[in-house]
CSV table of C-alpha atoms in Angstrom, one decimal:
chain,number,residue,atom,x,y,z
N,566,ALA,CA,-195.7,75.1,48.6
N,567,GLN,CA,-195.6,76.0,45.0
N,568,SER,CA,-195.0,73.2,42.5
N,569,VAL,CA,-195.2,72.6,38.8
N,570,THR,CA,-196.0,69.2,37.3
N,571,GLN,CA,-195.3,68.1,33.8
N,572,PRO,CA,-196.8,64.6,33.8
N,573,ASP,CA,-195.3,63.4,30.6
N,574,ILE,CA,-191.5,62.7,30.6
N,575,HIS,CA,-191.5,61.8,26.9
N,576,ILE,CA,-194.0,62.4,24.1
N,577,THR,CA,-193.6,61.0,20.6
N,578,VAL,CA,-195.6,62.6,17.8
N,579,SER,CA,-195.5,62.1,14.1
N,580,GLU,CA,-194.4,65.0,12.0
N,581,GLY,CA,-197.4,67.1,10.9
N,582,ALA,CA,-199.5,65.9,13.8
N,583,SER,CA,-200.8,68.2,16.5
N,584,LEU,CA,-199.2,68.5,19.9
N,585,GLU,CA,-200.3,69.2,23.4
N,586,LEU,CA,-197.9,69.2,26.4
N,587,ARG,CA,-199.4,69.4,29.8
N,588,CYS,CA,-198.5,71.6,32.7
N,589,ASN,CA,-200.2,71.8,36.1
N,590,TYR,CA,-199.2,74.1,38.9
N,591,SER,CA,-200.0,74.5,42.5
N,592,TYR,CA,-200.1,78.1,43.8
N,593,GLY,CA,-202.6,80.0,45.9
N,594,ALA,CA,-203.0,82.9,43.5
N,595,THR,CA,-202.7,83.5,39.8
N,596,PRO,CA,-199.0,83.0,39.0
N,597,TYR,CA,-196.9,84.2,36.1
N,598,LEU,CA,-196.6,81.3,33.7
N,599,PHE,CA,-193.9,80.4,31.2
N,600,TRP,CA,-192.9,77.8,28.6
N,601,TYR,CA,-189.3,77.4,27.7
N,602,VAL,CA,-187.7,75.2,25.1
N,603,GLN,CA,-184.3,73.6,25.2
N,604,SER,CA,-182.8,72.2,22.0
N,605,PRO,CA,-180.0,69.7,22.4
N,606,GLY,CA,-176.8,71.3,23.6
N,607,GLN,CA,-178.5,74.7,24.0
N,608,GLY,CA,-179.8,76.9,26.7
N,609,LEU,CA,-183.4,77.5,27.4
N,610,GLN,CA,-185.4,79.8,25.2
N,611,LEU,CA,-188.6,81.5,26.1
N,612,LEU,CA,-191.5,80.3,23.9
N,613,LEU,CA,-194.3,82.3,25.5
N,614,LYS,CA,-195.6,83.7,28.8
N,615,TYR,CA,-198.8,84.6,30.5
N,616,PHE,CA,-199.1,87.4,33.0
N,617,SER,CA,-202.7,88.5,32.8
N,618,GLY,CA,-205.5,89.2,30.3
N,619,ASP,CA,-206.4,86.9,27.4
N,620,THR,CA,-205.9,83.3,28.6
N,621,LEU,CA,-204.8,82.1,25.2
N,622,VAL,CA,-201.3,83.3,24.5
N,623,GLN,CA,-199.3,83.1,21.3
N,624,GLY,CA,-195.6,82.4,21.2
N,625,ILE,CA,-192.8,81.9,18.9
N,626,LYS,CA,-192.5,79.0,16.4
N,627,GLY,CA,-196.3,78.6,16.1
N,628,PHE,CA,-196.8,77.6,19.7
N,629,GLU,CA,-199.7,78.7,21.9
N,630,ALA,CA,-200.8,78.0,25.4
N,631,GLU,CA,-204.0,78.3,27.3
N,632,PHE,CA,-204.3,79.3,31.0
N,633,LYS,CA,-207.2,77.5,32.7
N,634,ARG,CA,-207.6,78.8,36.2
N,635,SER,CA,-210.2,76.2,37.2
N,636,GLN,CA,-207.8,73.4,36.3
N,637,SER,CA,-204.6,75.1,37.4
N,638,SER,CA,-203.2,74.3,34.0
N,639,PHE,CA,-201.1,76.0,31.3
N,640,ASN,CA,-200.9,73.5,28.4
N,641,LEU,CA,-198.8,74.1,25.4
N,642,ARG,CA,-200.1,73.3,21.9
N,643,LYS,CA,-199.1,73.4,18.3
N,644,PRO,CA,-201.4,72.4,15.4
N,645,SER,CA,-198.7,70.8,13.3
N,646,VAL,CA,-195.2,69.8,14.5
N,647,HIS,CA,-192.1,69.9,12.5
N,648,TRP,CA,-189.0,67.8,13.0
N,649,SER,CA,-187.2,70.9,14.2
N,650,ASP,CA,-189.5,71.0,17.2
N,651,ALA,CA,-187.8,68.0,18.8
N,652,ALA,CA,-186.5,69.3,22.0
N,653,GLU,CA,-187.2,69.4,25.7
N,654,TYR,CA,-190.0,71.7,26.9
N,655,PHE,CA,-190.1,73.2,30.4
N,656,CYS,CA,-193.1,74.8,32.1
N,657,ALA,CA,-192.3,77.4,34.9
N,658,VAL,CA,-194.2,79.4,37.4
N,659,GLY,CA,-193.2,82.8,38.6
N,660,VAL,CA,-194.4,83.9,42.0
N,661,ARG,CA,-195.4,87.5,42.6
N,662,SER,CA,-192.9,89.5,44.6
N,663,ASN,CA,-190.4,86.8,44.4
N,664,TYR,CA,-187.4,86.3,42.1
N,665,GLN,CA,-187.8,82.6,42.0
N,666,LEU,CA,-189.1,80.5,39.1
N,667,ILE,CA,-190.5,77.1,40.0
N,668,TRP,CA,-189.6,74.7,37.2
N,669,GLY,CA,-191.3,71.6,35.9
N,670,ALA,CA,-189.2,68.5,35.3
N,671,GLY,CA,-189.5,68.9,31.5
N,672,THR,CA,-191.1,66.9,28.7
N,673,LYS,CA,-188.9,65.6,25.9
N,674,LEU,CA,-190.6,65.8,22.5
N,675,ILE,CA,-189.6,63.2,20.0
N,676,ILE,CA,-190.8,63.6,16.4
N,677,LYS,CA,-191.4,60.5,14.2
N,678,PRO,CA,-190.8,61.0,10.5
C,1133,ASP,CA,-177.6,92.2,21.8
C,1134,ALA,CA,-175.4,89.1,22.0
C,1135,GLY,CA,-177.4,87.6,24.8
C,1136,VAL,CA,-176.0,86.0,27.9
C,1137,ILE,CA,-172.5,84.8,27.1
C,1138,GLN,CA,-171.0,81.8,29.0
C,1139,SER,CA,-167.5,80.3,28.8
C,1140,PRO,CA,-166.2,77.8,28.4
C,1141,ARG,CA,-168.9,75.8,26.6
C,1142,HIS,CA,-167.2,72.6,27.5
C,1143,GLU,CA,-164.8,71.7,30.3
C,1144,VAL,CA,-163.2,68.4,31.0
C,1145,THR,CA,-161.1,68.2,34.1
C,1146,GLU,CA,-159.8,65.7,36.6
C,1147,MET,CA,-161.1,65.3,40.1
C,1148,GLY,CA,-159.5,67.7,42.6
C,1149,GLN,CA,-158.9,70.5,40.0
C,1150,GLU,CA,-160.3,74.0,40.2
C,1151,VAL,CA,-163.0,74.9,37.7
C,1152,THR,CA,-164.1,78.4,36.9
C,1153,LEU,CA,-167.1,79.1,34.8
C,1154,ARG,CA,-167.8,82.6,33.5
C,1155,CYS,CA,-170.8,84.6,32.6
C,1156,LYS,CA,-171.5,88.0,30.9
C,1157,PRO,CA,-175.2,89.0,31.4
C,1158,ILE,CA,-177.2,91.1,29.1
C,1159,SER,CA,-176.4,94.7,29.4
C,1160,GLY,CA,-179.0,96.5,31.6
C,1161,HIS,CA,-180.1,93.3,33.4
C,1162,ASN,CA,-179.6,93.7,37.1
C,1163,SER,CA,-180.5,90.1,38.2
C,1164,LEU,CA,-178.3,87.2,37.5
C,1165,PHE,CA,-178.8,83.5,38.3
C,1166,TRP,CA,-176.6,80.4,38.2
C,1167,TYR,CA,-178.4,77.1,37.6
C,1168,ARG,CA,-177.2,73.5,37.4
C,1169,GLN,CA,-178.9,70.9,35.2
C,1170,THR,CA,-178.6,67.2,35.6
C,1171,MET,CA,-180.6,64.3,34.4
C,1172,MET,CA,-181.3,63.2,38.0
C,1173,ARG,CA,-182.2,66.6,39.6
C,1174,GLY,CA,-183.3,68.7,36.6
C,1175,LEU,CA,-182.8,72.5,36.9
C,1176,GLU,CA,-181.5,73.6,40.3
C,1177,LEU,CA,-181.0,77.3,41.2
C,1178,LEU,CA,-177.6,77.6,42.8
C,1179,ILE,CA,-177.3,81.4,43.5
C,1180,TYR,CA,-179.1,84.6,42.7
C,1181,PHE,CA,-177.4,88.1,42.5
C,1182,ASN,CA,-179.3,91.4,42.4
C,1183,ASN,CA,-177.3,94.5,41.5
C,1184,ASN,CA,-174.1,92.4,41.9
C,1185,VAL,CA,-175.0,91.4,45.5
C,1186,PRO,CA,-175.6,87.7,46.3
C,1187,ILE,CA,-179.2,87.5,47.6
C,1188,ASP,CA,-179.8,83.8,47.9
C,1189,ASP,CA,-177.1,81.2,47.8
C,1190,SER,CA,-179.1,78.5,49.5
C,1191,GLY,CA,-178.8,76.3,46.5
C,1192,MET,CA,-175.0,76.2,46.5
C,1193,PRO,CA,-174.3,72.5,47.2
C,1194,GLU,CA,-171.4,72.9,49.6
C,1195,ASP,CA,-168.4,75.0,50.4
C,1196,ARG,CA,-166.5,73.8,47.4
C,1197,PHE,CA,-168.8,76.1,45.3
C,1198,SER,CA,-168.4,79.8,45.3
C,1199,ALA,CA,-169.7,82.6,43.1
C,1200,LYS,CA,-168.8,86.2,42.6
C,1201,MET,CA,-170.1,89.1,40.7
C,1202,PRO,CA,-167.5,91.9,40.8
C,1203,ASN,CA,-169.4,94.2,38.4
C,1204,ALA,CA,-172.6,94.3,36.4
C,1205,SER,CA,-171.2,92.7,33.4
C,1206,PHE,CA,-169.3,89.7,34.8
C,1207,SER,CA,-169.9,86.7,37.1
C,1208,THR,CA,-168.0,83.6,38.0
C,1209,LEU,CA,-168.9,80.3,39.5
C,1210,LYS,CA,-165.9,78.4,40.9
C,1211,ILE,CA,-165.7,74.8,42.1
C,1212,GLN,CA,-162.6,73.9,44.1
C,1213,PRO,CA,-161.9,71.0,44.4
C,1214,SER,CA,-164.1,69.5,41.7
C,1215,GLU,CA,-165.6,66.0,42.1
C,1216,PRO,CA,-167.2,63.7,39.5
C,1217,ARG,CA,-170.6,64.4,41.0
C,1218,ASP,CA,-170.3,68.0,39.9
C,1219,SER,CA,-170.5,66.9,36.3
C,1220,ALA,CA,-173.5,68.8,34.9
C,1221,VAL,CA,-174.5,71.6,32.6
C,1222,TYR,CA,-174.2,75.0,34.4
C,1223,PHE,CA,-176.4,77.8,33.1
C,1224,CYS,CA,-176.2,81.5,33.7
C,1225,ALA,CA,-179.4,83.5,33.2
C,1226,SER,CA,-180.2,87.2,33.6
C,1227,LYS,CA,-183.2,89.4,33.7
C,1228,GLN,CA,-184.3,93.0,34.4
C,1229,GLY,CA,-186.1,93.9,37.6
C,1230,VAL,CA,-186.0,92.7,41.1
C,1231,GLY,CA,-188.3,90.8,43.4
C,1232,SER,CA,-190.8,89.8,40.8
C,1233,GLY,CA,-191.5,86.5,39.1
C,1234,ALA,CA,-192.9,88.4,36.1
C,1235,ASN,CA,-189.7,89.4,34.4
C,1236,VAL,CA,-188.4,87.1,31.7
C,1237,LEU,CA,-185.2,85.1,32.2
C,1238,THR,CA,-182.7,84.9,29.4
C,1239,PHE,CA,-180.4,82.0,29.5
C,1240,GLY,CA,-176.9,81.5,28.2
C,1241,ALA,CA,-176.0,78.4,26.2
C,1242,GLY,CA,-174.5,76.7,29.2
C,1243,SER,CA,-171.2,75.3,30.2
C,1244,ARG,CA,-171.0,71.5,30.2
C,1245,LEU,CA,-168.6,70.3,32.9
C,1246,THR,CA,-167.2,66.8,33.0
C,1247,VAL,CA,-165.1,65.8,36.0
C,1248,LEU,CA,-163.2,62.6,35.6
């Protein structure tokens, strides 16, 4: 069965420091991959997606993610975080020919001043 | 585009009362999803509509929950009678296309339900 693992429930990073959020998936073929962000009291907003092609994808707000097939990973990165990046981040996998998205449990990002 | 619009944003009710949550998807999107989010269980898919027809309601917790989509621009999720364990944030999301995980979901801001 397909699954998505975000191993870190919480991550604390100092403002200005770099960030990497981990996402690993289990699926027999190349899936569609997404990162969404949820700010407090808000809905989920798409940060970026990978469907095919270049394995390094750029998203909004200065985020990027890299698809590594050999590691079944799609980690999210940002070179320098801002206090406004404090939110919960969700990785999701889309299965071909299926309407379902498989969601990770989310990683809550805390920014230290 | 105003995005996916949900109402009410907050609802506080007493156990046993009927609750109706509403959603207006993005115009032109033909797939609509209702999700529930709780601390304990994360994001759960409740029901999926395609072209206004319920395709998968296997996530609806029990008969107290029902959802309708009378037209392409409106959907409701009803809980009757409500119970304290229904307290959660309920999200509506929509997308274009059918049967593919490639299309991007757009979420509403959610309806936070508290059942006392």
